[in-house]
PDB file of C-alpha atoms in Angstrom:
ATOM      1  CA  UNK H   1     130.791 127.692 110.263  1.00 54.00           C
ATOM      2  CA  UNK H   2     127.903 125.901 111.795  1.00 54.00           C
ATOM      3  CA  UNK H   3     128.270 122.306 112.927  1.00 59.00           C
ATOM      4  CA  UNK H   4     126.055 119.678 111.262  1.00 55.00           C
ATOM      5  CA  UNK H   5     123.980 119.629 114.530  1.00 53.00           C
ATOM      6  CA  UNK H   6     123.547 123.373 114.495  1.00 56.00           C
ATOM      7  CA  UNK H   7     122.324 123.170 110.856  1.00 51.00           C
ATOM      8  CA  UNK H   8     119.823 120.440 111.901  1.00 50.00           C
ATOM      9  CA  UNK H   9     118.555 122.466 114.781  1.00 51.00           C
ATOM     10  CA  UNK H  10     117.841 125.573 112.467  1.00 49.00           C
ATOM     11  CA  UNK H  11     116.461 123.972 109.271  1.00 46.00           C
ATOM     12  CA  UNK H  12     114.401 120.916 109.885  1.00 44.00           C
ATOM     13  CA  UNK H  13     111.673 119.433 111.991  1.00 44.00           C
ATOM     14  CA  UNK H  14     113.209 116.791 114.135  1.00 40.00           C
ATOM     15  CA  UNK H  15     111.328 113.808 115.403  1.00 42.00           C
ATOM     16  CA  UNK H  16     112.450 112.890 118.968  1.00 36.00           C
ATOM     17  CA  UNK H  17     115.859 114.663 118.770  1.00 35.00           C
ATOM     18  CA  UNK H  18     117.376 117.966 119.500  1.00 32.00           C
ATOM     19  CA  UNK H  19     114.629 119.672 121.447  1.00 35.00           C
ATOM     20  CA  UNK H  20     115.023 123.554 121.893  1.00 36.00           C
ATOM     21  CA  UNK H  21     116.898 124.002 125.100  1.00 34.00           C
ATOM     22  CA  UNK H  22     114.126 126.071 126.761  1.00 35.00           C
ATOM     23  CA  UNK H  23     111.727 123.141 126.346  1.00 33.00           C
ATOM     24  CA  UNK H  24     114.312 120.320 126.682  1.00 36.00           C
ATOM     25  CA  UNK H  25     115.103 117.508 129.067  1.00 34.00           C
ATOM     26  CA  UNK H  26     118.128 117.510 131.463  1.00 34.00           C
ATOM     27  CA  UNK H  27     119.889 114.345 132.448  1.00 34.00           C
ATOM     28  CA  UNK H  28     121.534 113.724 135.860  1.00 34.00           C
ATOM     29  CA  UNK H  29     124.644 112.340 133.999  1.00 35.00           C
ATOM     30  CA  UNK H  30     127.715 114.326 133.130  1.00 36.00           C
ATOM     31  CA  UNK H  31     127.824 112.345 129.754  1.00 35.00           C
ATOM     32  CA  UNK H  32     124.480 113.633 128.631  1.00 35.00           C
ATOM     33  CA  UNK H  33     123.050 110.222 128.003  1.00 35.00           C
ATOM     34  CA  UNK H  34     120.173 108.111 129.372  1.00 36.00           C
ATOM     35  CA  UNK H  35     122.340 105.074 129.671  1.00 32.00           C
ATOM     36  CA  UNK H  36     122.973 105.189 133.455  1.00 33.00           C
ATOM     37  CA  UNK H  37     120.719 107.953 134.659  1.00 35.00           C
ATOM     38  CA  UNK H  38     117.042 108.806 134.679  1.00 33.00           C
ATOM     39  CA  UNK H  39     115.862 111.946 132.712  1.00 34.00           C
ATOM     40  CA  UNK H  40     114.654 114.810 134.839  1.00 31.00           C
ATOM     41  CA  UNK H  41     112.198 117.132 133.201  1.00 37.00           C
ATOM     42  CA  UNK H  42     113.055 120.899 133.333  1.00 33.00           C
ATOM     43  CA  UNK H  43     110.070 123.186 133.547  1.00 36.00           C
ATOM     44  CA  UNK H  44     109.932 125.414 130.256  1.00 38.00           C
ATOM     45  CA  UNK H  45     110.847 129.029 130.636  1.00 34.00           C
ATOM     46  CA  UNK H  46     108.093 130.035 128.395  1.00 36.00           C
ATOM     47  CA  UNK H  47     104.980 128.331 126.984  1.00 35.00           C
ATOM     48  CA  UNK H  48     105.536 125.771 124.092  1.00 32.00           C
ATOM     49  CA  UNK H  49     104.566 127.079 120.821  1.00 33.00           C
ATOM     50  CA  UNK H  50     102.228 125.270 118.583  1.00 36.00           C
ATOM     51  CA  UNK H  51     103.717 123.272 115.696  1.00 33.00           C
ATOM     52  CA  UNK H  52     103.664 124.875 112.308  1.00 37.00           C
ATOM     53  CA  UNK H  53     104.643 123.180 109.145  1.00 44.00           C
ATOM     54  CA  UNK H  54     103.828 122.702 105.480  1.00 44.00           C
ATOM     55  CA  UNK H  55     100.347 122.206 104.347  1.00 50.00           C
ATOM     56  CA  UNK H  56      99.253 118.453 104.778  1.00 53.00           C
ATOM     57  CA  UNK H  57     102.113 117.667 107.089  1.00 59.00           C
ATOM     58  CA  UNK H  58     101.012 118.365 110.688  1.00 61.00           C
ATOM     59  CA  UNK H  59      97.904 120.147 111.891  1.00 63.00           C
ATOM     60  CA  UNK H  60      98.709 123.926 111.997  1.00 63.00           C
ATOM     61  CA  UNK H  61      98.321 125.542 115.309  1.00 71.00           C
ATOM     62  CA  UNK H  62      98.054 122.395 117.303  1.00 72.00           C
ATOM     63  CA  UNK H  63     100.479 122.058 120.313  1.00 78.00           C
ATOM     64  CA  UNK H  64     100.520 118.260 120.451  1.00 79.00           C
ATOM     65  CA  UNK H  65     101.934 115.559 118.148  1.00 82.00           C
ATOM     66  CA  UNK H  66     100.263 114.043 115.223  1.00 85.00           C
ATOM     67  CA  UNK H  67      99.679 110.234 115.416  1.00 90.00           C
ATOM     68  CA  UNK H  68     100.949 107.928 112.482  1.00 93.00           C
ATOM     69  CA  UNK H  69      99.117 104.685 112.277  1.00 94.00           C
ATOM     70  CA  UNK H  70     101.273 101.905 110.822  1.00 92.00           C
ATOM     71  CA  UNK H  71      99.818  99.539 108.337  1.00 94.00           C
ATOM     72  CA  UNK H  72     102.233  96.651 107.478  1.00 90.00           C
ATOM     73  CA  UNK H  73     101.316  94.792 104.279  1.00 91.00           C
ATOM     74  CA  UNK H  74     104.020  92.195 104.982  1.00 84.00           C
ATOM     75  CA  UNK H  75     104.495  88.724 106.173  1.00 76.00           C
ATOM     76  CA  UNK H  76     107.295  89.351 108.561  1.00 58.00           C
ATOM     77  CA  UNK H  77     106.866  92.715 110.266  1.00 54.00           C
ATOM     78  CA  UNK H  78     107.935  92.278 113.989  1.00 51.00           C
ATOM     79  CA  UNK H  79     104.740  93.614 115.468  1.00 59.00           C
ATOM     80  CA  UNK H  80     101.989  92.309 113.125  1.00 57.00           C
ATOM     81  CA  UNK H  81     103.474  90.503 110.183  1.00 59.00           C
ATOM     82  CA  UNK H  82     101.044  88.620 108.123  1.00 66.00           C
ATOM     83  CA  UNK H  83      97.841  90.030 109.805  1.00 75.00           C
ATOM     84  CA  UNK H  84      97.102  92.562 107.167  1.00 76.00           C
ATOM     85  CA  UNK H  85      98.346  90.846 103.807  1.00 73.00           C
ATOM     86  CA  UNK H  86      94.882  90.325 102.616  1.00 88.00           C
ATOM     87  CA  UNK H  87      93.493  93.566 101.161  1.00 91.00           C
ATOM     88  CA  UNK H  88      90.155  93.405 103.071  1.00 93.00           C
ATOM     89  CA  UNK H  89      92.090  93.095 106.346  1.00 92.00           C
ATOM     90  CA  UNK H  90      94.385  95.861 105.448  1.00 93.00           C
ATOM     91  CA  UNK H  91      91.519  98.197 104.466  1.00 96.00           C
ATOM     92  CA  UNK H  92      89.622  97.478 107.642  1.00 95.00           C
ATOM     93  CA  UNK H  93      92.709  98.122 109.772  1.00 94.00           C
ATOM     94  CA  UNK H  94      93.190 101.511 108.077  1.00 96.00           C
ATOM     95  CA  UNK H  95      89.623 102.425 108.746  1.00 96.00           C
ATOM     96  CA  UNK H  96      89.953 101.395 112.359  1.00 96.00           C
ATOM     97  CA  UNK H  97      93.040 103.481 112.843  1.00 95.00           C
ATOM     98  CA  UNK H  98      91.496 106.515 111.416  1.00 96.00           C
ATOM     99  CA  UNK H  99      88.356 105.987 113.565  1.00 96.00           C
ATOM    100  CA  UNK H 100      90.794 105.788 116.552  1.00 95.00           C
ATOM    101  CA  UNK H 101      92.285 109.217 115.687  1.00 93.00           C
ATOM    102  CA  UNK H 102      95.230 108.553 113.366  1.00 94.00           C
ATOM    103  CA  UNK H 103      96.307 111.616 111.541  1.00 92.00           C
ATOM    104  CA  UNK H 104      98.450 109.747 109.088  1.00 94.00           C
ATOM    105  CA  UNK H 105      98.515 106.236 107.709  1.00 96.00           C
ATOM    106  CA  UNK H 106     101.904 104.998 106.901  1.00 95.00           C
ATOM    107  CA  UNK H 107     101.702 102.005 104.704  1.00 96.00           C
ATOM    108  CA  UNK H 108     104.615  99.588 104.188  1.00 92.00           C
ATOM    109  CA  UNK H 109     105.156  96.423 101.922  1.00 91.00           C
ATOM    110  CA  UNK H 110     108.681  95.499 103.133  1.00 90.00           C
ATOM    111  CA  UNK H 111     109.699  94.853 106.667  1.00 78.00           C
ATOM    112  CA  UNK H 112     112.298  97.162 107.910  1.00 74.00           C
ATOM    113  CA  UNK H 113     112.211  95.888 111.481  1.00 61.00           C
ATOM    114  CA  UNK H 114     114.603  97.425 113.984  1.00 61.00           C
ATOM    115  CA  UNK H 115     117.490  95.408 115.344  1.00 53.00           C
ATOM    116  CA  UNK H 116     117.597  93.207 112.232  1.00 56.00           C
ATOM    117  CA  UNK H 117     116.090  90.007 110.893  1.00 60.00           C
ATOM    118  CA  UNK H 118     114.054  91.549 107.874  1.00 64.00           C
ATOM    119  CA  UNK H 119     114.008  89.785 104.470  1.00 75.00           C
ATOM    120  CA  UNK H 120     114.441  92.101 101.661  1.00 80.00           C
ATOM    121  CA  UNK H 121     112.045  92.093  98.711  1.00 87.00           C
ATOM    122  CA  UNK H 122     112.077  93.540  95.256  1.00 94.00           C
ATOM    123  CA  UNK H 123     110.362  96.789  94.206  1.00 96.00           C
ATOM    124  CA  UNK H 124     108.013  94.600  92.056  1.00 96.00           C
ATOM    125  CA  UNK H 125     106.944  92.640  95.042  1.00 94.00           C
ATOM    126  CA  UNK H 126     106.297  95.720  97.046  1.00 95.00           C
ATOM    127  CA  UNK H 127     104.276  97.318  94.373  1.00 97.00           C
ATOM    128  CA  UNK H 128     102.204  93.978  93.962  1.00 95.00           C
ATOM    129  CA  UNK H 129     101.431  93.967  97.673  1.00 94.00           C
ATOM    130  CA  UNK H 130     100.518  97.759  97.611  1.00 96.00           C
ATOM    131  CA  UNK H 131      98.404  97.610  94.435  1.00 96.00           C
ATOM    132  CA  UNK H 132      95.123  96.189  95.854  1.00 95.00           C
ATOM    133  CA  UNK H 133      95.206  98.443  98.904  1.00 96.00           C
ATOM    134  CA  UNK H 134      97.073 101.834  98.612  1.00 96.00           C
ATOM    135  CA  UNK H 135      94.592 103.885  96.417  1.00 97.00           C
ATOM    136  CA  UNK H 136      91.601 102.702  98.521  1.00 97.00           C
ATOM    137  CA  UNK H 137      93.446 103.810 101.726  1.00 97.00           C
ATOM    138  CA  UNK H 138      94.267 107.206 100.165  1.00 96.00           C
ATOM    139  CA  UNK H 139      90.527 107.548  99.281  1.00 97.00           C
ATOM    140  CA  UNK H 140      89.658 107.484 102.980  1.00 96.00           C
ATOM    141  CA  UNK H 141      90.826 111.102 103.212  1.00 94.00           C
ATOM    142  CA  UNK H 142      93.610 110.758 105.717  1.00 94.00           C
ATOM    143  CA  UNK H 143      97.049 111.596 104.553  1.00 94.00           C
ATOM    144  CA  UNK H 144      98.954 108.410 103.376  1.00 96.00           C
ATOM    145  CA  UNK H 145     102.722 107.995 103.821  1.00 97.00           C
ATOM    146  CA  UNK H 146     104.612 105.243 101.915  1.00 97.00           C
ATOM    147  CA  UNK H 147     107.385 103.551 103.930  1.00 95.00           C
ATOM    148  CA  UNK H 148     109.778 102.513 101.296  1.00 96.00           C
ATOM    149  CA  UNK H 149     113.614 102.942 100.494  1.00 95.00           C
ATOM    150  CA  UNK H 150     112.986 102.275  96.727  1.00 97.00           C
ATOM    151  CA  UNK H 151     112.285 105.186  94.270  1.00 98.00           C
ATOM    152  CA  UNK H 152     110.052 103.054  91.882  1.00 98.00           C
ATOM    153  CA  UNK H 153     107.815 102.038  94.866  1.00 98.00           C
ATOM    154  CA  UNK H 154     107.689 105.662  96.147  1.00 98.00           C
ATOM    155  CA  UNK H 155     106.653 106.839  92.640  1.00 98.00           C
ATOM    156  CA  UNK H 156     104.021 104.226  92.413  1.00 98.00           C
ATOM    157  CA  UNK H 157     102.590 105.143  95.875  1.00 98.00           C
ATOM    158  CA  UNK H 158     102.651 108.981  95.232  1.00 98.00           C
ATOM    159  CA  UNK H 159     100.834 108.379  91.908  1.00 97.00           C
ATOM    160  CA  UNK H 160      98.265 106.180  93.825  1.00 97.00           C
ATOM    161  CA  UNK H 161      97.458 109.021  96.395  1.00 97.00           C
ATOM    162  CA  UNK H 162     100.267 108.961  98.943  1.00 97.00           C
ATOM    163  CA  UNK H 163     101.552 112.409  99.967  1.00 96.00           C
ATOM    164  CA  UNK H 164     104.529 111.506 102.219  1.00 96.00           C
ATOM    165  CA  UNK H 165     107.641 109.301 101.555  1.00 98.00           C
ATOM    166  CA  UNK H 166     109.019 107.636 104.623  1.00 97.00           C
ATOM    167  CA  UNK H 167     112.503 106.649 103.704  1.00 97.00           C
ATOM    168  CA  UNK H 168     114.397 104.568 106.336  1.00 94.00           C
ATOM    169  CA  UNK H 169     117.681 105.359 104.639  1.00 96.00           C
ATOM    170  CA  UNK H 170     117.189 109.136 104.409  1.00 97.00           C
ATOM    171  CA  UNK H 171     117.546 109.517 100.534  1.00 98.00           C
ATOM    172  CA  UNK H 172     120.856 107.639 100.892  1.00 97.00           C
ATOM    173  CA  UNK H 173     119.822 104.161  99.475  1.00 95.00           C
ATOM    174  CA  UNK H 174     118.312 104.892  96.196  1.00 97.00           C
ATOM    175  CA  UNK H 175     119.919 107.645  94.184  1.00 96.00           C
ATOM    176  CA  UNK H 176     116.617 108.493  92.428  1.00 98.00           C
ATOM    177  CA  UNK H 177     114.518 108.903  95.690  1.00 98.00           C
ATOM    178  CA  UNK H 178     115.256 112.532  96.068  1.00 98.00           C
ATOM    179  CA  UNK H 179     114.157 113.349  92.478  1.00 98.00           C
ATOM    180  CA  UNK H 180     110.916 111.286  93.035  1.00 98.00           C
ATOM    181  CA  UNK H 181     110.053 113.223  96.149  1.00 98.00           C
ATOM    182  CA  UNK H 182     110.905 116.583  94.544  1.00 98.00           C
ATOM    183  CA  UNK H 183     108.973 115.817  91.215  1.00 98.00           C
ATOM    184  CA  UNK H 184     105.843 114.891  93.203  1.00 97.00           C
ATOM    185  CA  UNK H 185     106.216 117.684  95.747  1.00 95.00           C
ATOM    186  CA  UNK H 186     105.871 115.094  98.444  1.00 96.00           C
ATOM    187  CA  UNK H 187     106.612 115.501 102.206  1.00 96.00           C
ATOM    188  CA  UNK H 188     109.590 113.487 103.476  1.00 97.00           C
ATOM    189  CA  UNK H 189     110.476 111.640 106.603  1.00 96.00           C
ATOM    190  CA  UNK H 190     114.166 110.865 106.382  1.00 98.00           C
ATOM    191  CA  UNK H 191     115.429 108.290 108.945  1.00 97.00           C
ATOM    192  CA  UNK H 192     118.913 107.713 110.274  1.00 97.00           C
ATOM    193  CA  UNK H 193     120.220 104.262 109.551  1.00 96.00           C
ATOM    194  CA  UNK H 194     123.506 102.210 109.606  1.00 95.00           C
ATOM    195  CA  UNK H 195     124.593  99.102 107.832  1.00 91.00           C
ATOM    196  CA  UNK H 196     125.891  97.664 111.074  1.00 92.00           C
ATOM    197  CA  UNK H 197     125.789  98.471 114.805  1.00 95.00           C
ATOM    198  CA  UNK H 198     128.923  99.851 116.355  1.00 97.00           C
ATOM    199  CA  UNK H 199     128.782 100.317 120.121  1.00 97.00           C
ATOM    200  CA  UNK H 200     131.957 102.368 120.062  1.00 97.00           C
ATOM    201  CA  UNK H 201     130.918 105.302 117.891  1.00 97.00           C
ATOM    202  CA  UNK H 202     129.457 108.615 119.150  1.00 97.00           C
ATOM    203  CA  UNK H 203     125.907 107.957 117.830  1.00 97.00           C
ATOM    204  CA  UNK H 204     124.859 111.492 118.160  1.00 97.00           C
ATOM    205  CA  UNK H 205     127.639 112.759 115.874  1.00 97.00           C
ATOM    206  CA  UNK H 206     126.916 109.979 113.473  1.00 98.00           C
ATOM    207  CA  UNK H 207     123.250 110.927 113.333  1.00 98.00           C
ATOM    208  CA  UNK H 208     124.141 114.618 112.805  1.00 97.00           C
ATOM    209  CA  UNK H 209     126.513 113.818 109.952  1.00 97.00           C
ATOM    210  CA  UNK H 210     124.098 111.398 108.324  1.00 97.00           C
ATOM    211  CA  UNK H 211     121.347 114.138 108.415  1.00 98.00           C
ATOM    212  CA  UNK H 212     123.788 116.698 106.887  1.00 97.00           C
ATOM    213  CA  UNK H 213     124.264 114.511 103.988  1.00 98.00           C
ATOM    214  CA  UNK H 214     120.554 113.848 103.719  1.00 98.00           C
ATOM    215  CA  UNK H 215     119.996 117.733 103.718  1.00 98.00           C
ATOM    216  CA  UNK H 216     122.605 118.294 101.057  1.00 98.00           C
ATOM    217  CA  UNK H 217     120.910 115.786  98.871  1.00 98.00           C
ATOM    218  CA  UNK H 218     117.487 117.206  99.464  1.00 98.00           C
ATOM    219  CA  UNK H 219     118.798 120.783  98.753  1.00 98.00           C
ATOM    220  CA  UNK H 220     120.324 119.640  95.364  1.00 98.00           C
ATOM    221  CA  UNK H 221     116.964 118.105  94.537  1.00 98.00           C
ATOM    222  CA  UNK H 222     114.929 121.211  95.424  1.00 97.00           C
ATOM    223  CA  UNK H 223     113.088 119.815  98.419  1.00 97.00           C
ATOM    224  CA  UNK H 224     112.102 122.498 100.612  1.00 94.00           C
ATOM    225  CA  UNK H 225     113.444 122.172 104.342  1.00 92.00           C
ATOM    226  CA  UNK H 226     109.950 122.717 105.868  1.00 90.00           C
ATOM    227  CA  UNK H 227     108.763 119.679 103.946  1.00 93.00           C
ATOM    228  CA  UNK H 228     111.248 117.332 105.766  1.00 95.00           C
ATOM    229  CA  UNK H 229     111.099 115.596 109.001  1.00 93.00           C
ATOM    230  CA  UNK H 230     114.110 113.942 110.469  1.00 95.00           C
ATOM    231  CA  UNK H 231     113.712 110.672 112.322  1.00 95.00           C
ATOM    232  CA  UNK H 232     116.587 109.477 114.511  1.00 96.00           C
ATOM    233  CA  UNK H 233     115.746 105.859 113.731  1.00 95.00           C
ATOM    234  CA  UNK H 234     115.423 104.323 117.138  1.00 93.00           C
ATOM    235  CA  UNK H 235     116.549 100.603 117.013  1.00 90.00           C
ATOM    236  CA  UNK H 236     118.062 100.998 113.380  1.00 92.00           C
ATOM    237  CA  UNK H 237     121.807 100.503 113.291  1.00 93.00           C
ATOM    238  CA  UNK H 238     122.087 101.212 117.004  1.00 95.00           C
ATOM    239  CA  UNK H 239     122.474  99.383 120.294  1.00 95.00           C
ATOM    240  CA  UNK H 240     119.607  99.728 122.753  1.00 94.00           C
ATOM    241  CA  UNK H 241     121.899 102.137 124.777  1.00 96.00           C
ATOM    242  CA  UNK H 242     122.503 104.276 121.626  1.00 97.00           C
ATOM    243  CA  UNK H 243     118.828 104.356 120.855  1.00 96.00           C
ATOM    244  CA  UNK H 244     118.180 105.629 124.430  1.00 96.00           C
ATOM    245  CA  UNK H 245     120.944 108.289 123.884  1.00 96.00           C
ATOM    246  CA  UNK H 246     119.182 109.373 120.673  1.00 95.00           C
ATOM    247  CA  UNK H 247     115.974 109.647 122.534  1.00 92.00           C
ATOM    248  CA  UNK H 248     117.454 111.784 125.236  1.00 93.00           C
ATOM    249  CA  UNK H 249     119.304 114.187 123.010  1.00 88.00           C
TER     250      UNK H 249
END
């Protein structure tokens, strides 16, 4: 039987994790972490292949990453909280990010800041913040992602023109989220998360087990694997050292 890690390597697009060995990074540390040793790049044994994915997900045939521009319609996001609450400011920022080359605009109306300190809001409040902005952002023609862990918010956003759901709890917070994604044939970014930081755990094993559950949920809902990207959740439920380990692996 394959381990959870083996399953993830074979079946999903992984963001920042589990690089194929021939293109990977080697660490000068026996523990295979970046906590006490710098990473040393290993030259690839063959040319890197262009990313291929489902229509609307990444640009087919392109060998470099897509750029996701973040639009926070919140008062308390750690990087820019409050700057884009006004609809005219949010729309101007979306236009600017597209002009600067963003391939996806990720819109969020609840802060999910790493390392804690966020203030939860209701689905109704998220929708109220998104309402004056989301459909207009979608009309600009660049794919829109909705950053939410709540199924009603995801449904509202998808019906307003979003095509990607970015769930910071990887389908494991709201039992209806997988059905909403499947019913709308949306693309999915599923992030690893934890309720609390535990410096003692094997974070790579925890991530693999978490994503194994996510993929089981998505399989039952009928979400095709090629429509899923897995995000290791840097800073979420992890110590800084564990985040570095996740990046390295």
